[in-house]
XYZ file of C-alpha atoms in Angstrom:
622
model
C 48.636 248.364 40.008
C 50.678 248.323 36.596
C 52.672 245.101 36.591
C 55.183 243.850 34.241
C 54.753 241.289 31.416
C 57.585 239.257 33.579
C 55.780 239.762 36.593
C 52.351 238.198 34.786
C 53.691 235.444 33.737
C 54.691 234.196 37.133
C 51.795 235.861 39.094
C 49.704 233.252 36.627
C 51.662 230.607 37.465
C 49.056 227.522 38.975
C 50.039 224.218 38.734
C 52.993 222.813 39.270
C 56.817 223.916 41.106
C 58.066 227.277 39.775
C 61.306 229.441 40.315
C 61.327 233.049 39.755
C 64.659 234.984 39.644
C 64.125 238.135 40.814
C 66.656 241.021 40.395
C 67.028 243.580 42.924
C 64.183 245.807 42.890
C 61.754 243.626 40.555
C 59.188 243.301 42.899
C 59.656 239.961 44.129
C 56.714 240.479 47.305
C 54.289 242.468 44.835
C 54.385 239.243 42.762
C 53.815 236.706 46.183
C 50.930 238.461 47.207
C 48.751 238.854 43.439
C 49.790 235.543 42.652
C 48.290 234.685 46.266
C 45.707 237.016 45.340
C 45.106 234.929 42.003
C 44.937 231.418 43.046
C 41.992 232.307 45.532
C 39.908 235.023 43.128
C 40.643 233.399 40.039
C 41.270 229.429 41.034
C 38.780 229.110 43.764
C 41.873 228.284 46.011
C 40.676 228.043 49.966
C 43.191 230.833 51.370
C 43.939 228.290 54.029
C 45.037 225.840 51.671
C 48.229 228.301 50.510
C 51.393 228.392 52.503
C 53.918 231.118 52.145
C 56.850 230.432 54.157
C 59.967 233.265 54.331
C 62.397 233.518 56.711
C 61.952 236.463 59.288
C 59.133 237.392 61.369
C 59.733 241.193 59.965
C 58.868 239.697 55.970
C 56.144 238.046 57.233
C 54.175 240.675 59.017
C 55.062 242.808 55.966
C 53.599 239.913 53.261
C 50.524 239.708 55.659
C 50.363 243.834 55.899
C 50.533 244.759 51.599
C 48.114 241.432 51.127
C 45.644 242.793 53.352
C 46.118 246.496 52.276
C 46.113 245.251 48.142
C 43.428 243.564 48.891
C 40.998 244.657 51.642
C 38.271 242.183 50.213
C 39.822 239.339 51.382
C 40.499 240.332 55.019
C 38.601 237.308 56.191
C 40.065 235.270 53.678
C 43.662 235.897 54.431
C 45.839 233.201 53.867
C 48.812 232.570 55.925
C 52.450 233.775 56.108
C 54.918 232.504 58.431
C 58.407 232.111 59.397
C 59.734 228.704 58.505
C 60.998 228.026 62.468
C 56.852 228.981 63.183
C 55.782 226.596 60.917
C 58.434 223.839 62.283
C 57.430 224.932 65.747
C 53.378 224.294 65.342
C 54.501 220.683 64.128
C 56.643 219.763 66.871
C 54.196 220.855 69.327
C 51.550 218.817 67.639
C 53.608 216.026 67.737
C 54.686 216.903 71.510
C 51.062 216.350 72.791
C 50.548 213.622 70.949
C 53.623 211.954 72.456
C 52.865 213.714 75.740
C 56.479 215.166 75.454
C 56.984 218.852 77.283
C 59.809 220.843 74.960
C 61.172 223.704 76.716
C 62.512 226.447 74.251
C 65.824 227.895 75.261
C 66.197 230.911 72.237
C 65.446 233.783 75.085
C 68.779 235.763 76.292
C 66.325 237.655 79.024
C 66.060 233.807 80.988
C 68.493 232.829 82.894
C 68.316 229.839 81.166
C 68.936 229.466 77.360
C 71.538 228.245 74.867
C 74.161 231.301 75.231
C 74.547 229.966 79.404
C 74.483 226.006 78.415
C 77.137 226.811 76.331
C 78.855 228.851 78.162
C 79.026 226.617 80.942
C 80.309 223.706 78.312
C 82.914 225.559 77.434
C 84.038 226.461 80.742
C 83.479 223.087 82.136
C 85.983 221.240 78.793
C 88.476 224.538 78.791
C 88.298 225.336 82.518
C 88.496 229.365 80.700
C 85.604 231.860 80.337
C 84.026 232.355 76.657
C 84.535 235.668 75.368
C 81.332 237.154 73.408
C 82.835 236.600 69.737
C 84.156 233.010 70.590
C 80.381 232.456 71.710
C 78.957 234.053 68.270
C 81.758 232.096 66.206
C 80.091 228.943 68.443
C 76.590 229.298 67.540
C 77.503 229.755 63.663
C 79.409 226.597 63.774
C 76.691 224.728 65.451
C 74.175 226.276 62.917
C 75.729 225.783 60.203
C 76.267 221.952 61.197
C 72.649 221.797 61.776
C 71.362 223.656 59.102
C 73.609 221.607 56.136
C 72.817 218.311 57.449
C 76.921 217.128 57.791
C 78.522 215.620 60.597
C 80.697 217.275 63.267
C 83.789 215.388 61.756
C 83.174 216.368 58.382
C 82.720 219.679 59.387
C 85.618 219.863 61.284
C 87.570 218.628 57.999
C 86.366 221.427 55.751
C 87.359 224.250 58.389
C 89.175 225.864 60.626
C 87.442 226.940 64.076
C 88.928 228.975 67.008
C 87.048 227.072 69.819
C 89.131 224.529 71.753
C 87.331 221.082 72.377
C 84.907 221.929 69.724
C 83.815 218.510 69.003
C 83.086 217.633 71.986
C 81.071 221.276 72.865
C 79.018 219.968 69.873
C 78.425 216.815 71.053
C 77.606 217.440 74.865
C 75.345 220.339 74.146
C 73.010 217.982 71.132
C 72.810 215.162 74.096
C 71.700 217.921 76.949
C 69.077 219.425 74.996
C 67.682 215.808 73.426
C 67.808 214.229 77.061
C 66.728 217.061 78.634
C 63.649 217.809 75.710
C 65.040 221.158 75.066
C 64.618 223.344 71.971
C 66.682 225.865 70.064
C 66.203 227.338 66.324
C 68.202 225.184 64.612
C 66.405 222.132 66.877
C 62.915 223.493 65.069
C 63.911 222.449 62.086
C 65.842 219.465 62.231
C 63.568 217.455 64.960
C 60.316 218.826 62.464
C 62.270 217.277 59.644
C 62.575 214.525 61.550
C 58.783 214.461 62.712
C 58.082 214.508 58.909
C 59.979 211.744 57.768
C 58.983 209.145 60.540
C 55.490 209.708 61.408
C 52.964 209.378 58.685
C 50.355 210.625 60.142
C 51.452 214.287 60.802
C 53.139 214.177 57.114
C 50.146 213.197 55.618
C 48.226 215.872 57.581
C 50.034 218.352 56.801
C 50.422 217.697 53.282
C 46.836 217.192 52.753
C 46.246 220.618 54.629
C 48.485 222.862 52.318
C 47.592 222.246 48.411
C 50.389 225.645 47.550
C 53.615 226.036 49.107
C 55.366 229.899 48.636
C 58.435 230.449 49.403
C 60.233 233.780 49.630
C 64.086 234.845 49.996
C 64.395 230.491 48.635
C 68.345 231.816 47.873
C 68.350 232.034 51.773
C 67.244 228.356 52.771
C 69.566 225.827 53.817
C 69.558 222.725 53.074
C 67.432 221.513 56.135
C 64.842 223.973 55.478
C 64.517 222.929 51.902
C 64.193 219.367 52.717
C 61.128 220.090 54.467
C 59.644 222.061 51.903
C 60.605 219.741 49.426
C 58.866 216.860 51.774
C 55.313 218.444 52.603
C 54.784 219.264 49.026
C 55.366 216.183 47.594
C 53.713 214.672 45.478
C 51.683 217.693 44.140
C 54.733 219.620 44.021
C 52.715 223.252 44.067
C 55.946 224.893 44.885
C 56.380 228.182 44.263
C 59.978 230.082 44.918
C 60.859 233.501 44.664
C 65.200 234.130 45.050
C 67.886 235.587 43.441
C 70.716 233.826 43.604
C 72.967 236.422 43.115
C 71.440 238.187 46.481
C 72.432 235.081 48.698
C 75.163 236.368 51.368
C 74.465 233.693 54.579
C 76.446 231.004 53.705
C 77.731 231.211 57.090
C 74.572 229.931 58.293
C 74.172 226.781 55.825
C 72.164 228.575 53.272
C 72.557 226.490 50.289
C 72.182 228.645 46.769
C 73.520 225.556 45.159
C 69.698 224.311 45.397
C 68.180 227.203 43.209
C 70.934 226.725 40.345
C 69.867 222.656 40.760
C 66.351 223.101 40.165
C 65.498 222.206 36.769
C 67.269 218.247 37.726
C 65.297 218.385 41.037
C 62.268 219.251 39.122
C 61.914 218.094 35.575
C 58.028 219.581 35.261
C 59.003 222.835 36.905
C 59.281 225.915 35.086
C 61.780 228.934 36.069
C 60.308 232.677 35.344
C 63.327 235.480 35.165
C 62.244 239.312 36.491
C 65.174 241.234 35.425
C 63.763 244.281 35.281
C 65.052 246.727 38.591
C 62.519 249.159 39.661
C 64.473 250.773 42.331
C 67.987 252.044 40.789
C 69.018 255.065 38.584
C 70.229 253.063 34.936
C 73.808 254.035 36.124
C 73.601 252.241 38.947
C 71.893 249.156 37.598
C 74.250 249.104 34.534
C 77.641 248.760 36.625
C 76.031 245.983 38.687
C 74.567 243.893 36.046
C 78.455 244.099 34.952
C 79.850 243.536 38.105
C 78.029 240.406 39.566
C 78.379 239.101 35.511
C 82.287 238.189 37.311
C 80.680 235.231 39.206
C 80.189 232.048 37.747
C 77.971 230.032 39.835
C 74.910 231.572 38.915
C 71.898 232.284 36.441
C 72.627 234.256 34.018
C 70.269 237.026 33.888
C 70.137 240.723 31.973
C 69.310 243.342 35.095
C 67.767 246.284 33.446
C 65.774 249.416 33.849
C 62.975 252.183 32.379
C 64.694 254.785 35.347
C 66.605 257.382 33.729
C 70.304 258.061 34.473
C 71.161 260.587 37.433
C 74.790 260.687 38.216
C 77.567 257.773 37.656
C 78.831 255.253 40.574
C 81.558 257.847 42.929
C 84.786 255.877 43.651
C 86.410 257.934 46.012
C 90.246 257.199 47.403
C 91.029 259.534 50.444
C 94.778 259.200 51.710
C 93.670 258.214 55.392
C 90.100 257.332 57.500
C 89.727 260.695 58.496
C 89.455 262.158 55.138
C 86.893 259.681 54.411
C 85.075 260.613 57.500
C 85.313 264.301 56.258
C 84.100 263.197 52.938
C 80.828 261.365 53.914
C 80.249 264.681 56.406
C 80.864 267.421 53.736
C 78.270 265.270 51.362
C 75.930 265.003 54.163
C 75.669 268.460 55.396
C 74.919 269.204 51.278
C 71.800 266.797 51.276
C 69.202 266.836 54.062
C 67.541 264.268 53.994
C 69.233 262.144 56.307
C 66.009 259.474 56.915
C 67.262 258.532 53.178
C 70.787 258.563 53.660
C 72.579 255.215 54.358
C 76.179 254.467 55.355
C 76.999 250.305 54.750
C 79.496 248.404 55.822
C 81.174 244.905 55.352
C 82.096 244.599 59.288
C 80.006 246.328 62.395
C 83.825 247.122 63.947
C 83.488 249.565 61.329
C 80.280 251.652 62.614
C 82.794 252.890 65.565
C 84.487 255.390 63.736
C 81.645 256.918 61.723
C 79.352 256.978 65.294
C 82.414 258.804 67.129
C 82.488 261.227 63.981
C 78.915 261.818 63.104
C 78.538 262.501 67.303
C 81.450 265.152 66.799
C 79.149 266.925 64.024
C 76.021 266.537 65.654
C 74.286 264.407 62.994
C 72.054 261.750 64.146
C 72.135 258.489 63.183
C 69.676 254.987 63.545
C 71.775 251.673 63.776
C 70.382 248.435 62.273
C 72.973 246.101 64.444
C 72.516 245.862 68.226
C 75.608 243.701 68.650
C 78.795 245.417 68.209
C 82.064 243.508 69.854
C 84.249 246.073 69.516
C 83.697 247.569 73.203
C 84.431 244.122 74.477
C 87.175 243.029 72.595
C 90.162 241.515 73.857
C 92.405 243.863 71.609
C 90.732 246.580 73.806
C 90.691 244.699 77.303
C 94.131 244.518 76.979
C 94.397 248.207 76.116
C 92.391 249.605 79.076
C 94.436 247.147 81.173
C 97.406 248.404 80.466
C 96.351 251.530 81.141
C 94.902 250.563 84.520
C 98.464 249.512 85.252
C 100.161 251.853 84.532
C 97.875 253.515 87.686
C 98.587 251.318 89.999
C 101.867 248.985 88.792
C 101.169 246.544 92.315
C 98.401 244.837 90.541
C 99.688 241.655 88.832
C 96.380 240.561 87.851
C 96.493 242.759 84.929
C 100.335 242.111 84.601
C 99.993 238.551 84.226
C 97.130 239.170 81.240
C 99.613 241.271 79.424
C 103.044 240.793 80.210
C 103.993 238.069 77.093
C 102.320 240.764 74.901
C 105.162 243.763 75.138
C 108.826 243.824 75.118
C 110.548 242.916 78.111
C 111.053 239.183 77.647
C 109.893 238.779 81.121
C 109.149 234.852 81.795
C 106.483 232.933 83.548
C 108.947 232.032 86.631
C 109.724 235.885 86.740
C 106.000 235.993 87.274
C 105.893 233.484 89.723
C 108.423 234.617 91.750
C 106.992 237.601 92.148
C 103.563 236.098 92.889
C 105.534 235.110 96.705
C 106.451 238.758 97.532
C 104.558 241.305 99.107
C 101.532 242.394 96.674
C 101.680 245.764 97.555
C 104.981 246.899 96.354
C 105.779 246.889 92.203
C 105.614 244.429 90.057
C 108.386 245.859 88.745
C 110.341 245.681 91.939
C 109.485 242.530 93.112
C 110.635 241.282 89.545
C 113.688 242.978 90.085
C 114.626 240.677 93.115
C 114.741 237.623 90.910
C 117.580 235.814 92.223
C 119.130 234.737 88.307
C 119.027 238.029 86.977
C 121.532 239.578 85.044
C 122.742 243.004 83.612
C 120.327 242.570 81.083
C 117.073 241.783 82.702
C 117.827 244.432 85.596
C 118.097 246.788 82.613
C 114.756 245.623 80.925
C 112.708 245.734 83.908
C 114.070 249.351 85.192
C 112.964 250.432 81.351
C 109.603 248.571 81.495
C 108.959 250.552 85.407
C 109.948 253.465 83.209
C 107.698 253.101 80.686
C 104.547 252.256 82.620
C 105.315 255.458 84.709
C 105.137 257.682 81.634
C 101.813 256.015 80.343
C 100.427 256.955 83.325
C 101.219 260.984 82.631
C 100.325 261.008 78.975
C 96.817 261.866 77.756
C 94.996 258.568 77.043
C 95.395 258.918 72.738
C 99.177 259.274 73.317
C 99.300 256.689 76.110
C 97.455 254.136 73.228
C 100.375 255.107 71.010
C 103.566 254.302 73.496
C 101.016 251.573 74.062
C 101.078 250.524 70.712
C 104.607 251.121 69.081
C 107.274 251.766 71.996
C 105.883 248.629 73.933
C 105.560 246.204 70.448
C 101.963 245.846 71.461
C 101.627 246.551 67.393
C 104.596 243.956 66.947
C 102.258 240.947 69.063
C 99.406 241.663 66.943
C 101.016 241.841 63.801
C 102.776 238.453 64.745
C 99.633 236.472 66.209
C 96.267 238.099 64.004
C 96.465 234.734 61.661
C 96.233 232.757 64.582
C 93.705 234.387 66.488
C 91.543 234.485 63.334
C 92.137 237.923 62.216
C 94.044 240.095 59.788
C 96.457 242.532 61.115
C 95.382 245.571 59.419
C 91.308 244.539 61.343
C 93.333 244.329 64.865
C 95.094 247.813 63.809
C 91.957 248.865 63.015
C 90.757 248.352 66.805
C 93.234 250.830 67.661
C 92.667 253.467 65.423
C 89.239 253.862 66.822
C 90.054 253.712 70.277
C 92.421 256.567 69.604
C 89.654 258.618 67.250
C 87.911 258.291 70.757
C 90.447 259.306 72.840
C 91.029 262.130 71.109
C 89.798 265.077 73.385
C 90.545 263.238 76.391
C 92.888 264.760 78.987
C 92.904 261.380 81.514
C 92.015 257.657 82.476
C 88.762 258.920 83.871
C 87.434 261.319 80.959
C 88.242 258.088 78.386
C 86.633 255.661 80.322
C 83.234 258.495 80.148
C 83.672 259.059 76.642
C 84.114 254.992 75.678
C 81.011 254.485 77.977
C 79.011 257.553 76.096
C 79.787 255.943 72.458
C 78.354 252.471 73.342
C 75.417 254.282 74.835
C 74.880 256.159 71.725
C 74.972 253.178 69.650
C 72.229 251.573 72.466
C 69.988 254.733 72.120
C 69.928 255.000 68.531
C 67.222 252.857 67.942
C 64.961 255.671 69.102
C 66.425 257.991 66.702
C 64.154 259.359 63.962
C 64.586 260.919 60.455
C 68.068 260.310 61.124
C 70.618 258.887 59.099
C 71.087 254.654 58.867
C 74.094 252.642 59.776
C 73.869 248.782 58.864
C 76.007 246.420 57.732
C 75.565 245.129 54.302
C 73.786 241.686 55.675
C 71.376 243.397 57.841
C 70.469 246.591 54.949
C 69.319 243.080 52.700
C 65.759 244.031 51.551
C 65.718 248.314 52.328
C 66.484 250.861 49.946
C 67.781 254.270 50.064
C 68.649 257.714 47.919
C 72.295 257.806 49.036
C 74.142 254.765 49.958
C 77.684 255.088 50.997
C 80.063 252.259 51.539
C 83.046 252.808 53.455
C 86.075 251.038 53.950
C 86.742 248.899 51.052
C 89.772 247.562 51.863
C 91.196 244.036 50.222
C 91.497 241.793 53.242
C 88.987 243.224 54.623
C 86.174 243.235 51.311
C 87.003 240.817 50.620
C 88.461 238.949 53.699
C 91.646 237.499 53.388
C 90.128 233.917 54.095
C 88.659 234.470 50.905
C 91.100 235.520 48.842
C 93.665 233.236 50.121
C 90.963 230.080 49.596
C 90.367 231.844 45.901
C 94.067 231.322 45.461
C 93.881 227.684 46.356
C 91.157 227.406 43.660
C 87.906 227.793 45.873
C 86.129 230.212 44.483
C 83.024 229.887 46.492
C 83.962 232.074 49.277
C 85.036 234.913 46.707
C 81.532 234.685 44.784
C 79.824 235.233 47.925
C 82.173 238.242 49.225
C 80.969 239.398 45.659
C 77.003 238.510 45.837
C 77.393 240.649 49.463
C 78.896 244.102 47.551
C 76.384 243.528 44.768
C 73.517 243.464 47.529
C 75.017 246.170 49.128
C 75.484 249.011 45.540
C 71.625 247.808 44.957
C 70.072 249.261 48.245
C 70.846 252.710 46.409
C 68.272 254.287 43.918
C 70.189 257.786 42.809
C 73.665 258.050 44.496
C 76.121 255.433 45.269
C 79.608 255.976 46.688
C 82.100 253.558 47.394
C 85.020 254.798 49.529
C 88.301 253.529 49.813
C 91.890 254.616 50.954
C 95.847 254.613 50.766
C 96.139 254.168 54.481
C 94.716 252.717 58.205
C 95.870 253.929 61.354
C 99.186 255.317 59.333
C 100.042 251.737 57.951
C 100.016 251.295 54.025
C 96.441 249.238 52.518
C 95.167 248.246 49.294
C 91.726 248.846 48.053
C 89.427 246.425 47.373
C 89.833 244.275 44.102
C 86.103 244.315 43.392
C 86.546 248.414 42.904
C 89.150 247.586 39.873
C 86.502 244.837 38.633
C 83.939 247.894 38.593
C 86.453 249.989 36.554
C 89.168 248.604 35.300
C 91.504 251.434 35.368
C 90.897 252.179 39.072
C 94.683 252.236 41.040
């Protein structure tokens, strides 16, 4: 294989830490797996004595699968790859029999009993409320992030805001039930193991005298508990190898700590730091605007991405009016090119796969999706939706009522509810309301309008029903009023509804919707088995794959970037920003010939700008 002077020079790297900085498309695993290659042909290195740690199970059965296939010689000499939790897991259970401890490992969803029903039961138990699904997802990422930067719940708490009530003390109870009850999560892996390490010299000095050179791939990925053990075993040779980019590191959200790449030179005063900046995977078009682009952030290395590929076609901005027309783009451009296995559509959020699914289904084009979790079908912007809908069936059933009721006009109170809560269930809401004792003019008026309303919901066809839903009930008024405080913009809520209506749209009733809603999540389910069909991934989750055609849709500001972002940018934070920006940067470099970045004047009929880092890409974009 032809390799690079760049890549040389670090492949031949012995002795001694090292950091490579490796551009998209440089080659980062070729250069793992010869320099792996060259400590044991060249350096008499015992395979078992090299480490190379990354940070999925997926990279390391593919490190293990092009070492073995490079090199078929060294089958029985292969050295090992693992994820850094397997590594931290073989330790603790070392140290487990040695202690005669029995850790019970709570990371599977299929047993009744793991982390997500713990916590769930926490929560319930301090709020006396169910968790919904995101509250539980925003959860775990607070707790992991906690873990995985080493700070304390206080300090945490200081530095941001979080949407889950009794927090703290969720934190606190669930860290004492799994320690007293010798129970074992991801994040647990790697904070007892760094634990194990520092306060038992035996297993450190095992260890350590086990592994003479320590790999590590994706290093702008670890966190800051991760590279404190990796730091700690290979001490005091200090054999370190790491591959990164730091321009490619998008989970801060889960405590991974970029800071320590731009640091190392001052951890390391010996080490050397190799730069691959050439791309091997883009068109020179396409490499040229986003060596520009990502030259806008400041905490970084400084590096020169360039390329021997030959220009094709320049970046496409396209600005469409509405979503539809940039549904009908991506379709028209689609049904030109036929290769769909190398067609990819990217996204910032997995809200916005719904709309694409709903029209690539409508076209017949198949499609493979990356993400398995998508919230949107359990939302509470569509619970309440459906349940007004289910109401407006039946208008007896103050369950729903009382879930909705402070959400539309009508100015109804909690005693009206109450009051009614004494009369006969079977009659109206409506008409038990009515009977209110202090009513006046006013609220008799309101409430005959409100039994009005509900009546007509129940004869329109479900996408109009979502609209009286939306705008002659205020629905649209309650979320524009309460998105901040629910953690959301208004224009993402909005969003929520636009899709449910792009479903609804060839509905004729309740029961027909319900079918179609229930077909579109099975779709996305199904997908997986989908072949030579056409990609759908969020930008985090396309990290590492590469395609022809890459399209990335809805670039709206607020929404890429968030408006936590921009509003902490504008408080003179710009960490947030720089990593909204390292996340579009990853996202134009999974495409190798045709990139198109779609924007638009309008959402679900309501005015939106497009996204800021479009006019940093050309400056005379509008």
């Amino acid at each position: 294989m032809k390799l690079s002077v760049q890549q040389k020079k670090a492949i031949k790297h012995v002795h001694g830490p090292a950091l490579v900085l490796a551009v998209p498309g440089a080659g980062k695993t070729t250069v793992l797996i010869h320099r792996t290659y060259n400590l044991i042909e060249n350096h008499n290195i015992p395979s078992e004595r090299i480490l190379s740690i990354t940070f999925s199970k997926a990279s390391a059965m593919d490190m293990m699968s092009r070492f073995l296939n490079s090199f078929p010689s060294l089958s029985k000499k292969s050295p090992e790859f693992s994820t850094i939790h397997a590594f931290c897991f073989s330790l603790i259970r070392e140290y487990a029999y040695m202690n005669r401890i029995s850790y019970r490992l709570i990371e599977n969803e299929r047993d009744k009993f793991n982390k997500y029903n713990i916590l769930k039961g926490l929560y319930y138990e301090l709020n006396r409320d169910y968790i919904t699904e995101e509250k539980l997802d925003n959860l775990l990422n607070y707790i992991g992030y906690i873990n995985n930067t080493m700070i304390d719940v206080d300090t945490f708490l200081k530095k941001n805001k979080v949407d889950i009530e009794n927090f703290k003390q969720i934190y606190r109870r669930y860290a004492d039930y799994k320690r007293n009850n010798n129970l074992l999560d991801f994040d647990d892996m790697l904070t007892i193991a760094l634990e194990i390490l520092k306060n038992n010299s035996y297993l450190l000095g095992k260890y350590r005298d086990k592994y003479d050179f320590i790999q590590v791939d994706e290093g702008q990925d670890t966190s800051i508990v991760q590279m404190e053990i990796i730091k700690i075993l290979s001490y005091p040779k200090n054999n370190l190898f790491v591959v990164a980019d730091d321009d490619q590191s998008i989970y801060g959200f889960r405590g991974a700590y970029p800071q320590g790449l731009l640091n190392f030179d001052r951890e390391y005063k010996d080490g050397r730091i190799f730069f691959m900046e050439q791309n091997y995977r883009s068109s020179r078009d396409i490499v040229s605007v986003c060596n520009d682009f990502i030259g806008n952030n400041s905490q970084r290395y400084r590096k020169n991405i360039s390329t021997d590929n030959p220009s094709v076609e320049p970046i496409n901005i396209i600005k469409v009016n509405s979503m539809e027309e940039q549904y009908n783009y991506i379709i028209e451009d689609l049904k030109e090119n036929k290769e769909l296995s190398k067609s990819c559509i990217l996204y910032r959020n997995n809200i916005s796969a719904i709309g694409i699914i709903e029209t690539l289904e409508r076209n017949g084009i198949s499609f493979f999706m990356r993400d398995k979790k998508i919230r949107f079908f359990n939302h509470w912007v569509i619970k309440d939706i459906l349940n007004f809908m289910y109401f407006a069936q039946d208008t007896s059933q103050m369950n729903l009522y009382e879930n909705f009721y402070y959400k539309i006009r009508g100015y109804i109170s909690k005693r009206h509810i109450n009051y009614a809560k004494t009369m006969d269930s079977n009659i109206s809401v409506f008409d038990r309301i009515m009977k209110y004792p202090e009513n006046n003019g006013f609220y008799i008026r309101t409430i005959g309008e409100l039994k009005l309303d509900f009546k007509k919901i129940s004869n329109l066809r479900p996408k109009d029903a979502i609209s009286y839903i939306e705008n002659d009930l205020e629905y649209d008024e309650y979320l524009r009023e309460n998105s901040i405080k629910f953690g959301y913009t208004y224009e993402n809520l909005s969003l929520m509804i636009f899709y449910l209506k792009m479903i609804a749209e060839n509905c004729n009733n309740l029961n027909e919707f319900l079918g179609r809603l229930r077909y579109v999540q099975n779709l996305c389910t199904r997908s997986k088995y989908n072949e030579d069909s056409i990609t759908l991934s969020t930008i985090h989750s396309a990290k590492g794959l590469e395609f022809d055609r890459v399209y990335i849709i809805d670039l709206i500001d607020g929404d890429f970037p968030s408006l936590s972002s921009i509003e902490s940018y504008e408080k003179g934070d710009i960490s947030s920003l720089e990593e909204e920006r390292r996340l579009f940067y990853v996202g134009m470099t999974r495409a190798k010939t045709h990139l198109s970045l779609i924007t638009m004047n309008t959402i679900n009929e309501k005015k939106c700008d497009p996204s800021r880092f479009l006019r940093e890409l050309y400056k005379d974009f509008q």
